[in-house]
Amino acid sequence: MIKSENFSITLTPFLFYGILLMMTLKAKALAHPNIAFIKYWGMEDEARRIPANDSISMNLGCLSTRTTVTFDTQLKEDTLTLNGEPVTGEGLLRVQRFLDRIRTLAGKKVFAYVESENNFPIGAGLASSASGFAALTLAGTAALGLEFSERELSSLARFGSGSACRSIPGGFVEWRTDPLTGESYAESLAPADHWDLVDCVAILSDEHKPVGSEAGMRLAGSSPLQEARVLDAERRLDLCRGAILGRDFETLAKVTELDSNMMHAVMMTADPPLFYWLPGSLALMKAVKRWQKEGLPVTTTLDAGPNVHVICTKDAVEGVFERLRAFPGVKDVLRGIPAGPARLLSPDSQE
Ligand code: PMV
């Protein structure tokens, strides 16, 4: 359970014009993005945020979002800043709709200002929406005094962004939907220290992607390949789950590449088609196939963006980093190691 001592309530003196209560409720949370080995792409039920298939991911430490939510009775509307810059338009609307959901659950009508800080590029297939909405879920509910279990938080987070539900629990995580009850939330398969994998994220572009995953996913059903991808998902999930639990890198590598390629095949064959890869993404994927032949324990996966997640075991990381840094077109390499769950921070924490 999320403990209530982690949020602060400041009751400034009661002002009576009729009865006007000035009140701020504030909480701060940290969450990590995650990289999916088995991706979700496409919704079975968009309104209820039920994905077409279950998915498996790993949280990425070193990369994080810190979000402070302050509900204030003096505010006339919700506001959002991202890395200090005010956000308007669709980005703000998405956050407002999510805050509405939290307000309804808490039975409170009070606007908030949301301040979010990311230490990694936003919108380039690095799951900034996952860590963003996971942190917002935790800080927003805590600020309004809602004490939710991890399962409830995960279930709620998926309404902000599907993959956000996987950034609530720690380590290696599976997002499942119960076909009977329709309950849909993520749970830890294994803690962060279960397997010392490293995600070396090769940044080829840090530009905002032209078609976000929510819009892109709506096209999934128009690809003739989506049905086959979804039908085969259970088999890939079993392979991936088994590979994680048994620390079997070879099987993980095989199923991770297959799953990523299947998702991108669906994207490329949608109507209209979506091409998230850049020429450099493909060149790097092919280079990794050569490195595997040389014996390096390494694999690749790409989300809805051109950057390549090059995943390896800890003992191979220095060699992989060296190769990535020297690779044409690679602007930067970020490092993500398995990380714990989303957590509350003290509102004044500089952490
Ligand atoms: O729920 P979103 O909008 O973060 O979409 C995530 C989609 C992929 O990253 C491409 C796949 C996944 O399962 O993370």
mmCIF file of N, CA and C and ligand atoms in Angstrom, residues 36 38-41 94 129 161-163 166 213-214 217 263 303-304, ligand 1:
data_model
loop_
_atom_site.group_PDB
_atom_site.id
_atom_site.type_symbol
_atom_site.label_atom_id
_atom_site.label_comp_id
_atom_site.label_asym_id
_atom_site.label_seq_id
_atom_site.Cartn_x
_atom_site.Cartn_y
_atom_site.Cartn_z
ATOM 1 N N ALA A 36 9.889 -3.108 -23.792
ATOM 2 C CA ALA A 36 9.128 -4.363 -23.925
ATOM 3 C C ALA A 36 9.908 -5.355 -24.780
ATOM 4 N N ILE A 38 8.265 -8.344 -25.344
ATOM 5 C CA ILE A 38 7.054 -8.707 -26.087
ATOM 6 C C ILE A 38 6.169 -7.462 -26.064
ATOM 7 N N LYS A 39 5.946 -6.879 -27.244
ATOM 8 C CA LYS A 39 5.266 -5.586 -27.337
ATOM 9 C C LYS A 39 3.759 -5.751 -27.348
ATOM 10 N N TYR A 40 3.079 -4.670 -26.918
ATOM 11 C CA TYR A 40 1.647 -4.608 -27.245
ATOM 12 C C TYR A 40 1.504 -3.603 -28.365
ATOM 13 N N TRP A 41 0.647 -3.873 -29.297
ATOM 14 C CA TRP A 41 0.408 -2.922 -30.397
ATOM 15 C C TRP A 41 -1.000 -3.173 -30.895
ATOM 16 N N ARG A 94 -4.244 15.297 -22.626
ATOM 17 C CA ARG A 94 -4.072 13.905 -22.185
ATOM 18 C C ARG A 94 -3.896 13.835 -20.669
ATOM 19 N N SER A 129 6.260 8.259 -22.184
ATOM 20 C CA SER A 129 4.870 8.290 -21.702
ATOM 21 C C SER A 129 4.673 7.227 -20.622
ATOM 22 N N SER A 161 -1.318 5.848 -20.452
ATOM 23 C CA SER A 161 -0.613 5.262 -21.586
ATOM 24 C C SER A 161 -0.486 3.781 -21.236
ATOM 25 N N GLY A 162 -0.791 2.914 -22.201
ATOM 26 C CA GLY A 162 -0.829 1.481 -21.903
ATOM 27 C C GLY A 162 0.438 1.004 -21.210
ATOM 28 N N SER A 163 1.593 1.368 -21.792
ATOM 29 C CA SER A 163 2.846 0.839 -21.257
ATOM 30 C C SER A 163 3.164 1.396 -19.867
ATOM 31 N N ARG A 166 3.117 -0.940 -16.925
ATOM 32 C CA ARG A 166 4.271 -1.821 -16.699
ATOM 33 C C ARG A 166 5.382 -1.096 -15.951
ATOM 34 N N SER A 213 2.380 6.676 -30.530
ATOM 35 C CA SER A 213 1.941 5.283 -30.488
ATOM 36 C C SER A 213 0.424 5.145 -30.392
ATOM 37 N N GLU A 214 -0.239 6.113 -29.718
ATOM 38 C CA GLU A 214 -1.698 5.975 -29.593
ATOM 39 C C GLU A 214 -2.354 6.029 -30.979
ATOM 40 N N MET A 217 -1.285 2.970 -33.170
ATOM 41 C CA MET A 217 -1.947 1.721 -32.772
ATOM 42 C C MET A 217 -3.343 1.569 -33.356
ATOM 43 N N MET A 263 6.041 -6.628 -34.839
ATOM 44 C CA MET A 263 5.311 -5.379 -34.612
ATOM 45 C C MET A 263 5.613 -4.369 -35.716
ATOM 46 N N ASP A 303 10.995 0.274 -30.294
ATOM 47 C CA ASP A 303 9.612 0.671 -30.029
ATOM 48 C C ASP A 303 9.118 1.532 -31.194
ATOM 49 N N ALA A 304 8.150 2.393 -30.927
ATOM 50 C CA ALA A 304 7.617 3.228 -32.004
ATOM 51 C C ALA A 304 8.539 4.425 -32.228
HETATM 52 O O1 PMV B 1 1.106 2.703 -24.437
HETATM 53 P P1 PMV B 1 2.103 3.451 -25.247
HETATM 54 O O2 PMV B 1 1.482 4.617 -25.901
HETATM 55 O O3 PMV B 1 3.294 3.806 -24.439
HETATM 56 O O4 PMV B 1 2.585 2.474 -26.425
HETATM 57 C C1 PMV B 1 3.672 1.614 -26.329
HETATM 58 C C2 PMV B 1 3.899 0.922 -27.602
HETATM 59 C C3 PMV B 1 5.230 0.213 -27.761
HETATM 60 O O5 PMV B 1 6.226 0.861 -27.007
HETATM 61 C C4 PMV B 1 5.615 0.292 -29.216
HETATM 62 C C5 PMV B 1 5.127 -1.243 -27.367
HETATM 63 C C6 PMV B 1 5.202 -1.589 -25.912
HETATM 64 O O6 PMV B 1 4.622 -2.619 -25.537
HETATM 65 O O7 PMV B 1 5.876 -0.874 -25.148
#
